[in-house]
Coordinates of N, CA and C in Angstrom, one line a residue:
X1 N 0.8 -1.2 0.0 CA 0.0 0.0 0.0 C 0.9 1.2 0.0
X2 N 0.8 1.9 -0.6 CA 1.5 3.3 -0.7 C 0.8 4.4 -0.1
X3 N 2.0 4.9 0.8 CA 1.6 6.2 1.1 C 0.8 6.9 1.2
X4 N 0.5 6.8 -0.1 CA -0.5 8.2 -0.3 C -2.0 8.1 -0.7
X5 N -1.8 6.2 -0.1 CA -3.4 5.6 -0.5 C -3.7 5.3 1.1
X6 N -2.8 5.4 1.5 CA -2.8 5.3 3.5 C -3.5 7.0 3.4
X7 N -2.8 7.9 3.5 CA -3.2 8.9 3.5 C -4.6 9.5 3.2
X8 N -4.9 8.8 2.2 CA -6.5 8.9 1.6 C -7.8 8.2 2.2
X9 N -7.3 6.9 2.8 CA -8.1 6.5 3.6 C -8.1 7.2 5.1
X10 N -6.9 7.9 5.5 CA -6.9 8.4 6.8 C -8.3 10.1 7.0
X11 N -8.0 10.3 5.5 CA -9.0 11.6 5.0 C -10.4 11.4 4.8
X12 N -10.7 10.2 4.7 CA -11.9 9.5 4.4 C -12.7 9.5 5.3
X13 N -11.7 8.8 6.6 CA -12.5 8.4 8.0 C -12.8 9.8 8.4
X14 N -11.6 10.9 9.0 CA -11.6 11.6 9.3 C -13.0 12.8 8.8
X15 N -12.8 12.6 7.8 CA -14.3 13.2 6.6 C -15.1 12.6 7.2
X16 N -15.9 11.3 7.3 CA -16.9 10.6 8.6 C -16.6 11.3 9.8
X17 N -16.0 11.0 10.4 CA -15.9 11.5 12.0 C -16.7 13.3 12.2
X18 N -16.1 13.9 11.3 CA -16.3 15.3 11.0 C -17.7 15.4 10.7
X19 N -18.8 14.6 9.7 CA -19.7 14.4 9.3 C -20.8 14.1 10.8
X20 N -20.1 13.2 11.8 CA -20.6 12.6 13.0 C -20.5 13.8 13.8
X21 N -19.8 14.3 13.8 CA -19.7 15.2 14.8 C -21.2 16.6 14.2
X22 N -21.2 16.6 13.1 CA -22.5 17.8 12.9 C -23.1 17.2 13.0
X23 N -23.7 15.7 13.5 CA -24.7 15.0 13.4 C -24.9 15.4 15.0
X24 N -23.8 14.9 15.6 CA -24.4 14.9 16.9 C -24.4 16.8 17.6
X25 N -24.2 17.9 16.8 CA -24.4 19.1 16.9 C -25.7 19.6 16.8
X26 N -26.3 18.9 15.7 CA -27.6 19.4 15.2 C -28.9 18.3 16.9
X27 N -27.9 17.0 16.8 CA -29.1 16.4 17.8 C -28.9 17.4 18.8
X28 N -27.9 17.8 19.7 CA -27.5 18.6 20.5 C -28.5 20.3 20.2
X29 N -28.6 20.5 19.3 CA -29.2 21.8 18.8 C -30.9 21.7 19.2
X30 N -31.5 20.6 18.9 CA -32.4 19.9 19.0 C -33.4 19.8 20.4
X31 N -32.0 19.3 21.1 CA -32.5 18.7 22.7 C -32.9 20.1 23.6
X32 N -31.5 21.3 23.3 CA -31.8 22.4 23.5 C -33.0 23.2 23.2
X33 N -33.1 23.3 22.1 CA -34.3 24.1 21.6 C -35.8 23.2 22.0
X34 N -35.9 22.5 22.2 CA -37.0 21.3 23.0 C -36.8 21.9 24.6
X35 N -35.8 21.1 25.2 CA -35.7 22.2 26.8 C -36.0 23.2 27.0
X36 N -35.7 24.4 26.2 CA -36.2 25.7 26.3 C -37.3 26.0 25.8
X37 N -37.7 25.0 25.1 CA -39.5 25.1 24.8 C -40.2 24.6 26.1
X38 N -40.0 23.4 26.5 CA -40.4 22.8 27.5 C -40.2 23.3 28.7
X39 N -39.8 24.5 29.0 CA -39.0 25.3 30.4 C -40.2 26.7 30.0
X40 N -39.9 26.8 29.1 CA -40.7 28.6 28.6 C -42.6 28.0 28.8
X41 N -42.6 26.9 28.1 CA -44.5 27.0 27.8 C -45.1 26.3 29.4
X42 N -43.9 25.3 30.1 CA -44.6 24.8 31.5 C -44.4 25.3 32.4
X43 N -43.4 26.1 32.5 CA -42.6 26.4 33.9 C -43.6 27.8 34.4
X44 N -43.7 27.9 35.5 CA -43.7 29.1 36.3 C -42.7 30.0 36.7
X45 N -42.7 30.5 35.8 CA -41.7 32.0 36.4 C -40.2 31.8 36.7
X46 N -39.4 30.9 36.0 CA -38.3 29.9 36.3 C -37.0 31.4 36.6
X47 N -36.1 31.1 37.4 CA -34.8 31.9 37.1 C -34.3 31.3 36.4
X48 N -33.0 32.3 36.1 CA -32.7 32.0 34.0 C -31.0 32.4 35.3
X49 N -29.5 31.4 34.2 CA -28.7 31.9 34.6 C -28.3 31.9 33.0
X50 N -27.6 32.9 32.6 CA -27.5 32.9 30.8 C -28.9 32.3 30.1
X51 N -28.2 31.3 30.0 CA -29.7 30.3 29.0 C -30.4 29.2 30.0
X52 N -29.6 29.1 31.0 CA -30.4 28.0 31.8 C -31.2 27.7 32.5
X53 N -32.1 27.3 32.9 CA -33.6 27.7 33.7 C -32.6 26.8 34.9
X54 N -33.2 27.4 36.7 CA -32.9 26.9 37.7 C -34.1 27.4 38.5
X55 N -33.4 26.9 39.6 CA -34.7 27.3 40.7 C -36.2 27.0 40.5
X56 N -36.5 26.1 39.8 CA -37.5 25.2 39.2 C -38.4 24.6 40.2
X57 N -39.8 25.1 40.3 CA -41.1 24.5 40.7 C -41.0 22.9 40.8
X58 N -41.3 22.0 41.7 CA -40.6 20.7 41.7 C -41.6 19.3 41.1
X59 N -41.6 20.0 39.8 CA -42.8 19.3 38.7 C -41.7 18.1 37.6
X60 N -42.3 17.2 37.3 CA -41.7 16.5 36.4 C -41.8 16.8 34.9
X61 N -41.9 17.8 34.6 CA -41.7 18.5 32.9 C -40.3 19.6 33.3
X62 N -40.5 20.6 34.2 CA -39.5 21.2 34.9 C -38.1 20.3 34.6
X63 N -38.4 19.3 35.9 CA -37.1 18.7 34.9 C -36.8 17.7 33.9
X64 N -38.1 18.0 33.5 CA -37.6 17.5 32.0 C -37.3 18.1 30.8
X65 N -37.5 19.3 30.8 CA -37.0 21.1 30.5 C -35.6 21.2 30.9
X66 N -35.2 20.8 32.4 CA -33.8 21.3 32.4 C -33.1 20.1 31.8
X67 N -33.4 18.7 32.2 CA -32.5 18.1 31.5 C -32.3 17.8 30.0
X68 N -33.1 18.1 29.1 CA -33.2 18.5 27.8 C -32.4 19.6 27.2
X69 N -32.5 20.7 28.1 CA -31.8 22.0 28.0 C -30.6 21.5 28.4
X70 N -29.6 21.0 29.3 CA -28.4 20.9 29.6 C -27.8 19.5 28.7
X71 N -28.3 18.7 28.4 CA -27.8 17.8 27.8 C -27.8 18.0 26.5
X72 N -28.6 19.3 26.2 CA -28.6 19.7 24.2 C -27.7 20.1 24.4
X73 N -27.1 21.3 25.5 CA -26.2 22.1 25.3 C -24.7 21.2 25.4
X74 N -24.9 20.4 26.3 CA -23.6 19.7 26.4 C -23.5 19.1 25.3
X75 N -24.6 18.4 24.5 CA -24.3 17.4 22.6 C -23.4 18.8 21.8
X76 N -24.5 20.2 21.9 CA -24.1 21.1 21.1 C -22.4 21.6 21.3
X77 N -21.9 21.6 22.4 CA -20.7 21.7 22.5 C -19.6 20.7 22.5
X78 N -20.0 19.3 22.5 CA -19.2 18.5 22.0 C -19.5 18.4 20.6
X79 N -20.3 18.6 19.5 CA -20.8 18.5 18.5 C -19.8 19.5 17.7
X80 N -19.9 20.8 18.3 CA -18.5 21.5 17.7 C -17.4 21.3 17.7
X81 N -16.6 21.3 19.0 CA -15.0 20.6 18.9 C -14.9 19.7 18.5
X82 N -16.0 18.1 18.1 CA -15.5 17.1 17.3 C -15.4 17.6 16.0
X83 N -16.4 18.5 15.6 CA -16.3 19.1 14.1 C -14.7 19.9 13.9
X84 N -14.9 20.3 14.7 CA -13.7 21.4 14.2 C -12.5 20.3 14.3
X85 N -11.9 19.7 15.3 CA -11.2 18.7 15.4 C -10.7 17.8 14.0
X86 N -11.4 16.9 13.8 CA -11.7 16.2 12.8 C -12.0 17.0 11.5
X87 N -11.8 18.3 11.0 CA -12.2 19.2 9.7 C -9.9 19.7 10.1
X88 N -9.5 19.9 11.1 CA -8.3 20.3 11.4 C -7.4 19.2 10.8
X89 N -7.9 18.0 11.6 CA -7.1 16.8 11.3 C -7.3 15.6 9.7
X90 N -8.5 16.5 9.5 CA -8.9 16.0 7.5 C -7.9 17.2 6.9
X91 N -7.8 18.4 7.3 CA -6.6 19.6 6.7 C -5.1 18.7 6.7
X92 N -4.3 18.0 8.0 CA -3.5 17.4 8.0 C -3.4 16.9 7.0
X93 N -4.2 15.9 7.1 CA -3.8 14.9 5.9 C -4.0 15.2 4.6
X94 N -4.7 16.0 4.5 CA -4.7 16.4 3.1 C -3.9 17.4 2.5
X95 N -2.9 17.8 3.2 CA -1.6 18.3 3.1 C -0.4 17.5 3.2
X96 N -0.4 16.5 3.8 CA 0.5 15.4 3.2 C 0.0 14.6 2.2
X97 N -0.8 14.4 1.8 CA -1.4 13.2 1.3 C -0.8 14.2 -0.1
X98 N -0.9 15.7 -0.4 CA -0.7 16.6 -1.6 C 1.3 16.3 -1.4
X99 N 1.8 16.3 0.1 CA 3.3 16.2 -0.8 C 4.0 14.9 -0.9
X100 N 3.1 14.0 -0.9 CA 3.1 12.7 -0.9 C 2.9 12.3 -2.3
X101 N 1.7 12.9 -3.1 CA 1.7 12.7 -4.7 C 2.5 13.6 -5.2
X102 N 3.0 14.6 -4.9 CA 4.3 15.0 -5.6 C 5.2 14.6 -5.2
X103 N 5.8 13.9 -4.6 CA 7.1 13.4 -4.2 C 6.8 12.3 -4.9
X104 N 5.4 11.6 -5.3 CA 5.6 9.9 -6.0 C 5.7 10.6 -7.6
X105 N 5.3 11.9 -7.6 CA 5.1 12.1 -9.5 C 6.5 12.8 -9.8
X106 N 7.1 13.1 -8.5 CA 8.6 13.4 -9.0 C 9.3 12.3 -9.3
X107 N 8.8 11.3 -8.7 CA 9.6 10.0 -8.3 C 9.6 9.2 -10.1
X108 N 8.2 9.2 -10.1 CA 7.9 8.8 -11.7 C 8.5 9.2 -12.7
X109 N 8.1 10.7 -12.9 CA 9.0 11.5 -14.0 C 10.1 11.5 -13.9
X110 N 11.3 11.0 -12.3 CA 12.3 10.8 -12.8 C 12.6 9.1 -13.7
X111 N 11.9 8.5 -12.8 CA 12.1 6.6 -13.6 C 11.8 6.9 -15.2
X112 N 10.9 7.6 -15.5 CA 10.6 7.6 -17.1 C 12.0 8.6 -17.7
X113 N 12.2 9.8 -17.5 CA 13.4 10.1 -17.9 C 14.7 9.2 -17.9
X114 N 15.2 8.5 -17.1 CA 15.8 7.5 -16.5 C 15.7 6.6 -17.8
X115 N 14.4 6.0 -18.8 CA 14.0 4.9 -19.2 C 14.4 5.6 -20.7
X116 N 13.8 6.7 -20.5 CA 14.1 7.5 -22.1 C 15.8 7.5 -22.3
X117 N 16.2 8.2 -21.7 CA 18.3 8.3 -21.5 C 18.4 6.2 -21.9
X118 N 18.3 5.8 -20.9 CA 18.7 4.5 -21.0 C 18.4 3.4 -22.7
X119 N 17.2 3.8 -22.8 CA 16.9 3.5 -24.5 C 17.5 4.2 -25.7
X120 N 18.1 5.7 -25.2 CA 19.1 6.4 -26.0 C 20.3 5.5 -26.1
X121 N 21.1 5.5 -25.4 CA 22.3 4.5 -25.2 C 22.0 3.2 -25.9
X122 N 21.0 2.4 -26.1 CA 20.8 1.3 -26.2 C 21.2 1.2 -27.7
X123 N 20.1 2.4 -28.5 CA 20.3 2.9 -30.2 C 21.3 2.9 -30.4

């Protein structure tokens, strides 16, 4: 296996992983915007710290609002760093995987130059 077909498969996965990661961004996006539906239309009068409802009336939608809301937010922020991660590390390789086919096409054009000279002499 050569190099630079290692390399292509390493860009492949990585391209999946990257793909999983917006997958699990968008579920994360999801769970959030449901929590904060489910916090806004049931709840009584909730305190808010940034985005998060606390201090919650002691009802079972309440926390079913917060834990929707904190668990989207936690998908949505692992959903990004895997994205970015995995889009950084598909950049890696696909910057070697580029001086890996010019190092094999230098490699070539010199064997055929090599093959042309050598069939001169032959004449």
């Amino acid at each position: 296996m050569l190099f630079s077909e290692y390399l292509h498969e390493k860009a492949e996965e990585s391209r999946h992983n990257e793909t999983v990661g917006y997958f699990i961004t968008t579920i994360g996006s999801i769970f959030f915007v449901g929590g904060q539906t489910i916090t806004l239309t049931k709840g009584e009068n909730p305190e808010w710290f940034l985005i998060i409802p606390y201090n919650l009336a002691p009802q079972p939608y309440n926390l079913l609002g917060l834990s929707a809301t904190v668990f989207g937010f936690v998908l949505l922020c692992l959903g990004i760093a895997l994205s970015i991660y995995y889009a950084r590390e598909r950049t890696w390789y696909m910057k070697q995987l580029h001086k890996a086919h010019s190092t094999e096409e230098k490699e070539l054009i010199r064997k055929e130059r090599e093959d042309i000279i050598g069939n001169r002499h032959r004449k």
